[in-house]
Coordinates of C-alpha atoms in Angstrom, one line a residue:
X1 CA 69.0 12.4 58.3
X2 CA 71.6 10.2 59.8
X3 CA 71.2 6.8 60.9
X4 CA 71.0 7.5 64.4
X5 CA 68.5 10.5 63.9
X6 CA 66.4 8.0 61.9
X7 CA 66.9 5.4 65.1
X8 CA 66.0 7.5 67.3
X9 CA 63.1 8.7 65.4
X10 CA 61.9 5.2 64.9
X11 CA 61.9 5.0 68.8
X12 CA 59.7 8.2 69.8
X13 CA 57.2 7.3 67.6
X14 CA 56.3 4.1 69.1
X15 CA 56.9 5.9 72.4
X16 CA 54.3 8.1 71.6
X17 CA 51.9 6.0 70.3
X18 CA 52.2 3.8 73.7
X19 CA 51.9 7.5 75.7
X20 CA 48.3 8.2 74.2
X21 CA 46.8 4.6 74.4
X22 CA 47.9 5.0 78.2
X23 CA 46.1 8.8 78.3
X24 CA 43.3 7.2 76.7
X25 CA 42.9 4.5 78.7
X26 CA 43.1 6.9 82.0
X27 CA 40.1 8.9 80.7
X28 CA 37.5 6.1 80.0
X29 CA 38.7 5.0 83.4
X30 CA 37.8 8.3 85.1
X31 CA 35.0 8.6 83.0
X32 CA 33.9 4.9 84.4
X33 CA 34.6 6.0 87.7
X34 CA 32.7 9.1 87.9
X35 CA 29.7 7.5 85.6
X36 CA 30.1 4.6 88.3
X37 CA 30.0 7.6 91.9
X38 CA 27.1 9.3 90.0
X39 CA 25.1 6.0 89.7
X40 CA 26.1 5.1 93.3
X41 CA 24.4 8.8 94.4
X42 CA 21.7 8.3 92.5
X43 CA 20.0 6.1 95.4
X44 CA 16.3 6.9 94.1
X45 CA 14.0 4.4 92.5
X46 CA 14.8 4.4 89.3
X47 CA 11.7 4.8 86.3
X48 CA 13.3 4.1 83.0
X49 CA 11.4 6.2 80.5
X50 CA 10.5 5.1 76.6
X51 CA 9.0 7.0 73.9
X52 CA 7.1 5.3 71.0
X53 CA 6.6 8.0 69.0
X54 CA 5.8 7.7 65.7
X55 CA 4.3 4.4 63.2
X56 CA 4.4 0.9 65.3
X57 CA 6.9 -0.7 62.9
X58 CA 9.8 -3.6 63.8
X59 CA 12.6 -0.7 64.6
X60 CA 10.5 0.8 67.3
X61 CA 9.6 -2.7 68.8
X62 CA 13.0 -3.3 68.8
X63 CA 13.8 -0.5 70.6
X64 CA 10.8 -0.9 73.3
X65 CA 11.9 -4.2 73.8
X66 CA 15.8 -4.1 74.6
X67 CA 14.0 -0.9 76.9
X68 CA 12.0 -3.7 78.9
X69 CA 14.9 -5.7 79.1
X70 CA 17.1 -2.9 80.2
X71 CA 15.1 -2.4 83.0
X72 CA 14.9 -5.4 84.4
X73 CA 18.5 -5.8 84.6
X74 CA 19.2 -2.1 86.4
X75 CA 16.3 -3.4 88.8
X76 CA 13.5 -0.2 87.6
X77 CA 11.1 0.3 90.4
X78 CA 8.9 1.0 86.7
X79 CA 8.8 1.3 82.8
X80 CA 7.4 4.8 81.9
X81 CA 6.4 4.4 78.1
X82 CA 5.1 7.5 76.5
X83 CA 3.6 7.4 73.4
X84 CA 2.2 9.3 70.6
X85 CA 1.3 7.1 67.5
X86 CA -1.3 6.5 64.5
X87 CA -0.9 2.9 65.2
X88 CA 1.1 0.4 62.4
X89 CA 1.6 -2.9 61.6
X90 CA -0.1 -6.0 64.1
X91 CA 3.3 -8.0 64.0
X92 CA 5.0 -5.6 66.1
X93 CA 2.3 -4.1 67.8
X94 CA 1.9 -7.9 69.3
X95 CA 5.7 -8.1 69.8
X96 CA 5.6 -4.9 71.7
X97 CA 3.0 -6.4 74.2
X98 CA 4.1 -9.8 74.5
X99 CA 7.3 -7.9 75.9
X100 CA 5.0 -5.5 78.4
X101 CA 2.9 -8.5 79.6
X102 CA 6.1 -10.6 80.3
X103 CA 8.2 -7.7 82.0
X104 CA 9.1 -8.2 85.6
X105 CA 9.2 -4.4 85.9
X106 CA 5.3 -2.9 86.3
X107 CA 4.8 -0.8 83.0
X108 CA 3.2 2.5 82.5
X109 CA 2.0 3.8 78.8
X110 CA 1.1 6.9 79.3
X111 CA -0.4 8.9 76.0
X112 CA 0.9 12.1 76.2
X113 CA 1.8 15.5 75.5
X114 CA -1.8 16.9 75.2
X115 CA -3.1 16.3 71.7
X116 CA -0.9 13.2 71.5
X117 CA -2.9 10.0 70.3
X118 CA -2.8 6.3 70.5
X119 CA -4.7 5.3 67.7
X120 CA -5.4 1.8 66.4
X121 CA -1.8 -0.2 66.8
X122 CA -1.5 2.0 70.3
X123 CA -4.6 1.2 71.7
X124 CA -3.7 -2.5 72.5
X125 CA -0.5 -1.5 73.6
X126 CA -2.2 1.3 76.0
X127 CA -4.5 -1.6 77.3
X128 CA -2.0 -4.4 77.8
X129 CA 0.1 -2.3 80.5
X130 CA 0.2 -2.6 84.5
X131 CA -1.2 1.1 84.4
X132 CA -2.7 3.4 81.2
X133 CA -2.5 7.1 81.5
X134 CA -3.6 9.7 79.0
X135 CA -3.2 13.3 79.5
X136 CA -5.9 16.0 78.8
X137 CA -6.8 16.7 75.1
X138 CA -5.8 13.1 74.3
X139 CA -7.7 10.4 72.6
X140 CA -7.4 6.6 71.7
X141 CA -9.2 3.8 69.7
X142 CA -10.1 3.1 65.9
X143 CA -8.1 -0.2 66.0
X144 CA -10.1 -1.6 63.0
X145 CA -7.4 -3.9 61.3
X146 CA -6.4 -2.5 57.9
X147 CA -4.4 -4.9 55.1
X148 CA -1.7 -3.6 53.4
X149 CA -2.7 -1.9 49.9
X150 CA -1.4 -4.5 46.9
X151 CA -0.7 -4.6 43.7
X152 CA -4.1 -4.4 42.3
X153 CA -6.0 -3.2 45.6
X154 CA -8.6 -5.9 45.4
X155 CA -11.6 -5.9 47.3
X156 CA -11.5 -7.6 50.9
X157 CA -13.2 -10.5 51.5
X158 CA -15.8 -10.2 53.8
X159 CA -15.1 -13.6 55.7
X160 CA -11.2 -12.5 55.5
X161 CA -12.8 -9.2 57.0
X162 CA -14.6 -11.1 59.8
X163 CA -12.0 -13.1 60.8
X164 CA -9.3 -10.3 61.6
X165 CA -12.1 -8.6 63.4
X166 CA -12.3 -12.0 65.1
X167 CA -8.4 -12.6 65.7
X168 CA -8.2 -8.9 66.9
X169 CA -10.7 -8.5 69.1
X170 CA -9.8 -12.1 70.8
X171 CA -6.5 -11.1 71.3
X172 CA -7.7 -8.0 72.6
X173 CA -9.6 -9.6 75.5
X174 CA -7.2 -11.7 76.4
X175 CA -5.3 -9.0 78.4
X176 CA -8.4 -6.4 78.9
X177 CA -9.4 -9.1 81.1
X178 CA -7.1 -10.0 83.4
X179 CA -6.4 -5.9 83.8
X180 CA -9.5 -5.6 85.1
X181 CA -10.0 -3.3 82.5
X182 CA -13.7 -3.4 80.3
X183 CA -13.4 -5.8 77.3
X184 CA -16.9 -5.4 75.5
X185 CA -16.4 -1.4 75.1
X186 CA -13.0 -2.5 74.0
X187 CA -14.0 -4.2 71.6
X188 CA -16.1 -1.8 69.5
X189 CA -12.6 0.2 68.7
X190 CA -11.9 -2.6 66.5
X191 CA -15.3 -3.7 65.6
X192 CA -16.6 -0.5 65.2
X193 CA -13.7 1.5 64.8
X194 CA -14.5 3.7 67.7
X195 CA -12.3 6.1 69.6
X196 CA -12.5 7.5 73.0
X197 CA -11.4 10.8 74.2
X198 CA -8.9 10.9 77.9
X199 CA -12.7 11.4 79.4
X200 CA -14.2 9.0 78.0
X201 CA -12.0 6.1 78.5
X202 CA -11.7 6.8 82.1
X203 CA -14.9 7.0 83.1
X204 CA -15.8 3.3 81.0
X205 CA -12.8 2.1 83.1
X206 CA -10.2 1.3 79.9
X207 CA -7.6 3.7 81.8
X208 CA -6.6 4.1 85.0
X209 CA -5.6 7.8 85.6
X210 CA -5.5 11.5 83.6
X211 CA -2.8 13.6 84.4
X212 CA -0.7 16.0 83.4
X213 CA 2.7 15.3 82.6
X214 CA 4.9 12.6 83.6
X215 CA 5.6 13.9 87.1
X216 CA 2.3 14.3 87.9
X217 CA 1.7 10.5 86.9
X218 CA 5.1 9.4 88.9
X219 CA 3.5 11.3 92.0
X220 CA 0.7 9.6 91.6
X221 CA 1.3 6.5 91.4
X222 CA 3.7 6.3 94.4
X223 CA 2.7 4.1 96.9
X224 CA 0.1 2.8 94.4
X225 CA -0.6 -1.6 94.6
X226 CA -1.2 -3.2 91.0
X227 CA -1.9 -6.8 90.1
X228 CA 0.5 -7.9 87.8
X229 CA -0.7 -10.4 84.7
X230 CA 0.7 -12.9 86.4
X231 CA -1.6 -12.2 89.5
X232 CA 0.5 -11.2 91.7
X233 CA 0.3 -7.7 93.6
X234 CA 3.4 -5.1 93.6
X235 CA 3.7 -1.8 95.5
X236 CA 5.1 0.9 93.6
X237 CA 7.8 3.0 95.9
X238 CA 8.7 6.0 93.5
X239 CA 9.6 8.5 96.0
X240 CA 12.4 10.5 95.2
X241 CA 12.3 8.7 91.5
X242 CA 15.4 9.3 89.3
X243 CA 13.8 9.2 85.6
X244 CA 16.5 7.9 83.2
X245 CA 15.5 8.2 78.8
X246 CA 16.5 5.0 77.0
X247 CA 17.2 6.4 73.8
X248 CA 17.4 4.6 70.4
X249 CA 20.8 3.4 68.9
X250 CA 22.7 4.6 66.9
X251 CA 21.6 1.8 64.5
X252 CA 17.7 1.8 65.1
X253 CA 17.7 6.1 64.4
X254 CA 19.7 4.9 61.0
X255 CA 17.1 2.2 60.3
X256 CA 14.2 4.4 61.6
X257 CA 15.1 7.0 59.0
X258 CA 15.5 4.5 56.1
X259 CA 12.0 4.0 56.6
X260 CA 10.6 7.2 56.2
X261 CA 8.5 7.9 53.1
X262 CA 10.8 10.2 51.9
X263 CA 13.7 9.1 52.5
X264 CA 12.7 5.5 50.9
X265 CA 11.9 7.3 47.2
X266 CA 15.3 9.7 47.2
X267 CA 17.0 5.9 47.9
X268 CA 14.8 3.9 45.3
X269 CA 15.5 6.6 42.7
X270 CA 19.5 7.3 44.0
X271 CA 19.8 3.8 43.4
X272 CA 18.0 3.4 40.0
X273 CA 20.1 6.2 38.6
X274 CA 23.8 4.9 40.1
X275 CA 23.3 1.5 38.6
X276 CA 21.9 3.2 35.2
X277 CA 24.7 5.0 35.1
X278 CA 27.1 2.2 35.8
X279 CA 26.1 0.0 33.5
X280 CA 25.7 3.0 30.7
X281 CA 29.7 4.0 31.6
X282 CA 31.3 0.5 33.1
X283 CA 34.1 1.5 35.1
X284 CA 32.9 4.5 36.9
X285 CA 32.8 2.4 40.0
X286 CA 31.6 5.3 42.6
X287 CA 28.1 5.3 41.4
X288 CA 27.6 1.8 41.2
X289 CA 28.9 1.3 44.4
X290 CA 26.7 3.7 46.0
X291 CA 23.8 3.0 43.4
X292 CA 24.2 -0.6 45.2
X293 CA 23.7 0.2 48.7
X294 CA 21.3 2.8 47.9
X295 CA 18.9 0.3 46.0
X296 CA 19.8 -3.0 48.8
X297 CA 18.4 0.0 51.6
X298 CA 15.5 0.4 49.4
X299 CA 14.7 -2.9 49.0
X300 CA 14.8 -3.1 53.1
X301 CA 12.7 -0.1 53.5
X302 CA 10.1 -1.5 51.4
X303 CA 9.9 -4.9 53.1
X304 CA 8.5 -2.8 56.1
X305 CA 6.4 0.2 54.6
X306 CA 3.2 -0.4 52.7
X307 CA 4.4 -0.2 49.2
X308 CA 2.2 0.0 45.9
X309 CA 3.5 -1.6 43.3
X310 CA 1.6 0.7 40.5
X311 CA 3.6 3.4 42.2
X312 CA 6.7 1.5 41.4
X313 CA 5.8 0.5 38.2
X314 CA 4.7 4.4 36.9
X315 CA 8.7 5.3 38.1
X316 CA 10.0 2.2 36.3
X317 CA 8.0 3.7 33.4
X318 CA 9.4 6.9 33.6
X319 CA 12.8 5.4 33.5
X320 CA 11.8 4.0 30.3
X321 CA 10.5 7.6 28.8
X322 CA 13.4 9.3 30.0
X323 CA 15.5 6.6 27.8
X324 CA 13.5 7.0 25.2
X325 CA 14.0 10.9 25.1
X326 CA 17.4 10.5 24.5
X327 CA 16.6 8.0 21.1
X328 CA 13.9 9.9 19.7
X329 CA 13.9 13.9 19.1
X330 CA 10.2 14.1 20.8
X331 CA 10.5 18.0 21.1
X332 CA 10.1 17.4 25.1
X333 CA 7.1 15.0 25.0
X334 CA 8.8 12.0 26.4
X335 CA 10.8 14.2 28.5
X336 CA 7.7 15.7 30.3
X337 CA 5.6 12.3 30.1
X338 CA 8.5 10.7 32.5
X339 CA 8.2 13.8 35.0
X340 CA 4.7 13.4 35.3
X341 CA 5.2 9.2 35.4
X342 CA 7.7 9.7 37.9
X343 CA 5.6 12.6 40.0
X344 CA 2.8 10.4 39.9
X345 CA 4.4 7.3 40.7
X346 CA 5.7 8.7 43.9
X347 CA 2.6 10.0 45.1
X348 CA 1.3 6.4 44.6
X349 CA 4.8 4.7 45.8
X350 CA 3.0 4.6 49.6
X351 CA -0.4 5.3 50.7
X352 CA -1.2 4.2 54.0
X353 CA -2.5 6.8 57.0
X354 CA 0.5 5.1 59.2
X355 CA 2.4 7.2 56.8
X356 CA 1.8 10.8 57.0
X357 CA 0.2 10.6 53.4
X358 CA 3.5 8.9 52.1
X359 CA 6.4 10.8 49.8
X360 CA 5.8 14.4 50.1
X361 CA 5.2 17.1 47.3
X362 CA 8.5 18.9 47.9
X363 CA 10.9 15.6 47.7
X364 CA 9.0 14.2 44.6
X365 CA 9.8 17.3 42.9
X366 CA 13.2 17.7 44.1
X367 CA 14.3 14.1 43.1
X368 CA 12.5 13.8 39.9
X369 CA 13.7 16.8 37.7
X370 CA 16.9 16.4 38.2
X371 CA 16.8 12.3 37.5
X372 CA 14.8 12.8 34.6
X373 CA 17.4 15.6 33.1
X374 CA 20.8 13.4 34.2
X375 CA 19.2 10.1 32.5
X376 CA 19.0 12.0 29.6
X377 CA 21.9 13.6 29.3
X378 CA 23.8 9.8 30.6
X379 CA 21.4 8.4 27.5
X380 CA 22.7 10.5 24.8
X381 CA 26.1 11.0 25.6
X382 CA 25.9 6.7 25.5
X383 CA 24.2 7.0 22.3
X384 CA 26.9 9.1 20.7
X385 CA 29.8 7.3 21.9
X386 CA 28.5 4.6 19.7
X387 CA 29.2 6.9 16.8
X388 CA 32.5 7.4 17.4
X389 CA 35.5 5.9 15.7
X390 CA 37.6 3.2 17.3
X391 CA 40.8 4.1 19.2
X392 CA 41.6 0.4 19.6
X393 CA 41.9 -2.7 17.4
X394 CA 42.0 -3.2 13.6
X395 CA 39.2 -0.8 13.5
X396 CA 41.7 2.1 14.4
X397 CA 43.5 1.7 10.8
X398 CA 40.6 1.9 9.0
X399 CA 40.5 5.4 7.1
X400 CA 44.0 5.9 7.8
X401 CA 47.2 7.2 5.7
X402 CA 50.8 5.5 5.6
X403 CA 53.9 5.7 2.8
X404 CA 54.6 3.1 0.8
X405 CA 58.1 2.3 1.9
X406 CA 58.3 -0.6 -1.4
X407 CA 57.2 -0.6 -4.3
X408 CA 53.5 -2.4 -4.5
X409 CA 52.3 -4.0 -7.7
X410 CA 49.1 -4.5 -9.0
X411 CA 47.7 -6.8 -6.9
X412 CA 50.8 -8.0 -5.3
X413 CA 51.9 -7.4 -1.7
X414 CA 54.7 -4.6 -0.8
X415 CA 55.2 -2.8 2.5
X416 CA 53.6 0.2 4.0
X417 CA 55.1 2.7 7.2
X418 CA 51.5 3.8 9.2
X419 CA 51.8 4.8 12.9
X420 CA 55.3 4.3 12.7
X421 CA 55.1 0.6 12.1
X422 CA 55.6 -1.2 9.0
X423 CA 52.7 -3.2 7.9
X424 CA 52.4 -6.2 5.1
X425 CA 49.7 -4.4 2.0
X426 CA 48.4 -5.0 -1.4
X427 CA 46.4 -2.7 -3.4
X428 CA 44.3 -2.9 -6.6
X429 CA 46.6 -0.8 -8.5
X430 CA 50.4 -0.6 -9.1
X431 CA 51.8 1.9 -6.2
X432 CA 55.7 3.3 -6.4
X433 CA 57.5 3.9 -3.6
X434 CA 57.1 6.7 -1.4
X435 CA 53.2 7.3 -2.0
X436 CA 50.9 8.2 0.6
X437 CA 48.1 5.7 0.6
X438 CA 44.9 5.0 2.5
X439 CA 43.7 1.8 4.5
X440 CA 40.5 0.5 3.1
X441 CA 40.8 -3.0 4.7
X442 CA 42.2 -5.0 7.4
X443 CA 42.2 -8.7 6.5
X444 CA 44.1 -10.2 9.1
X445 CA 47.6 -8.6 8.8
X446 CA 47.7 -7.6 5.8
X447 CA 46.0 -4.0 4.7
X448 CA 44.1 -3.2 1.6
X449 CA 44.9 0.0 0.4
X450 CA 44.6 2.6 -2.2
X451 CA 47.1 6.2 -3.1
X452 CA 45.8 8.9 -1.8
X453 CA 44.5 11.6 -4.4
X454 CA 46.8 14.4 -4.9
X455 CA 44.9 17.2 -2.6
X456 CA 41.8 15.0 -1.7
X457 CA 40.3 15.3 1.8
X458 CA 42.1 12.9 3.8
X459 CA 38.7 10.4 5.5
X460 CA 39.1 9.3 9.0

């Protein structure tokens, strides 16, 4: 190419590059302008609609409360929350209602489809909102407060017992209250564990409405007057309502997943076998890297979900079996010992009913056969690399076979030709020149040596 082909060529790229930032730059401005006309037409209330479906953890109170916060600054006529849950942990169930009680737009939970459920963690969050709606076939309660299993699953105290009884049911009236809503038969979901049915807790006046669906409840409640916590009273104007879904980011779904049972073991053990295998064959690099993050996301999931450490401990000792496998011929009995470790170490990893019934049958199965096989196989392929000669070093000579280039005497020093270099050696015996000897010895840099037997079998 000539120089000015090569000038030119250096200008049109540049040209270009400017020509698509522009085109760029024109589309997310169309695309703000039409986003910006279709808000403009959208001249409805608008109801700004959450779904906590799934275990109460910090993820999902996260998300429930940048939703709150959302509202408030696109001025919702109301917070729609519908929910399906088993309940989960009391830090961010509180969270979640500290949020509700403080929002400046009225909030709905609504427990819905039909079957849904808001069970222990969800029951105080039903209760704590401006209005609670459940649809038919629903139900609610059991808010007894369950600790975490441990590592040795001790007994509860019954004065420890008592007093989260005493702390839940406290904090459960201090809302119930001021909604106007009945506190004493409130109370016996957590005292007495007991759950109410759609029926039910409308007619002992712990919810305000049944209905449907959402649109059913939006109808309804048009035109409706609450009492805020705060006291004061607020008409809700939701005719013509335009119902927008605050969805979870991109980074909350990530974490969200992490979390899951499943997903937590097929990290713990991706990340068990990456750094095993790492640190069995240094310089690899991929699967310690990944190994790494696999086991840091682990070790984040497991700060959140009710871990048992005997689970944990039953996979480390399978680890150990496989290992051992590869040491000891065992005909298979260490081999299988570690798959049934490992099997029952994930059904014990996490037992908790927020949890489905924790790591699944299927992914147990999946992830442990095929770690126990590949730990092996990493194990003894480690084991006989340690039985291999040196390519490196002194120890690389040893065994060798070089020419006597000099003559060497008995006991005296001549010089030897081995791997092309010439090499200072002394040998027992009187050598002549031109024999083929063999390196015994390396004592610094000088090399013991002895002739090599007319027609013996040369030893490496």
């Amino acid at each position: 190419m000539s120089a000015r082909g090569a000038d030119r060529e250096n200008r049109i790229w540049p040209a270009l590059f400017l020509m698509l930032c522009c085109a760029v730059l024109a589309a997310l401005g169309f695309a703000a302008l039409v986003s910006t006309a279709y808000a403009e037409t959208q001249t409805g209330p608008l109801v700004l609609e959450l779904k906590l479906n799934g275990a109460v953890e910090p993820i999902l109170a996260t998300y429930i409360d940048e939703g709150l916060a959302d509202a408030a600054k696109r001025n919702a006529a109301l917070v729609l929350i519908t929910m399906d849950t088993p309940g989960g942990l009391s830090d961010s169930m509180t969270d979640i209602i500290h949020h509700i009680l403080d929002s400046p737009v009225p909030v709905a939970v609504f427990i819905a489809p039909d079957g849904a459920r808001g069970a222990s963690a969800g029951f105080f969050i039903l209760l704590s909102a401006d209005i609670a709606a459940m649809a038919p076939g629903t139900h609610t309660g059991a808010s007894t407060p369950i600790l975490m299993p441990g590592v040795f699953n001790m007994p509860v105290d019954e004065v420890l017992r008592r007093k989260l009884n005493n702390d839940a049911t406290a904090f459960l009236r201090s809302f119930t209250e001021k909604r106007g809503r009945n506190p004493k038969l409130a109370e016996t979901a957590v005292t007495e564990a007991r759950a109410f049915t759609a029926k039910e807790a409308l007619d002992a006046h712990l919810i305000d409405l049944i209905v449907a669906d959402k649109d059913e409840l939006l109808r309804t409640l048009n035109g409706r007057e609450i009492t805020r916590f705060n006291g004061k009273t607020a008409k809700l104007s939701l005719g013509n309502y335009n119902v927008a879904q605050f969805e979870l980011s991109a980074r909350q779904k990530f974490l969200a997943r992490i979390v899951e049972p499943d997903v937590f073991f097929i990290l713990l053990i991706v990340g068990v076998l990456g750094l095993y295998t790492e640190f069995t064959h240094p310089g690899v690099i991929a699967p310690g890297v990944i190994g790494g993050i696999c086991a840091v996301l682990a070790l984040y999931a497991m700060q959140l979900l009710p871990v048992n450490f005997a689970g944990v401990l039953l996979i480390l000792l399978a680890v150990a079996l496989f290992i051992l496998e590869a040491k000891f011929t065992s005909h298979g009995v260490l081999l299988f010992g570690g798959i049934i470790a490992m099997l029952l170490g994930a059904m014990f990893l996490i037992r908790s009913p927020l949890t489905a019934g924790g790591v699944s049958v299927g992914v147990a199965l999946a992830a442990t056969i095929p770690f126990a096989f590949i730990t092996v196989f990493l194990m003894r392929l480690v084991l006989k690399s340690r039985k291999w000669k040196s390519a490196t070093g002194k120890e690389e000579l040893l065994g060798e076979e070089g020419v006597a280039t000099t003559p060497l005497p008995a006991g005296g020093e001549g010089l030897i030709r081995i791997h092309g270099e010439l090499w200072r050696a002394l040998a027992k015996d009187a050598v002549p020149e031109g024999t083929r000897v063999r390196v015994l010895r390396v004592n610094g840099l000088k090399l013991e040596v002895e002739p090599v037997a007319q027609g013996a079998a040369i030893a490496k």
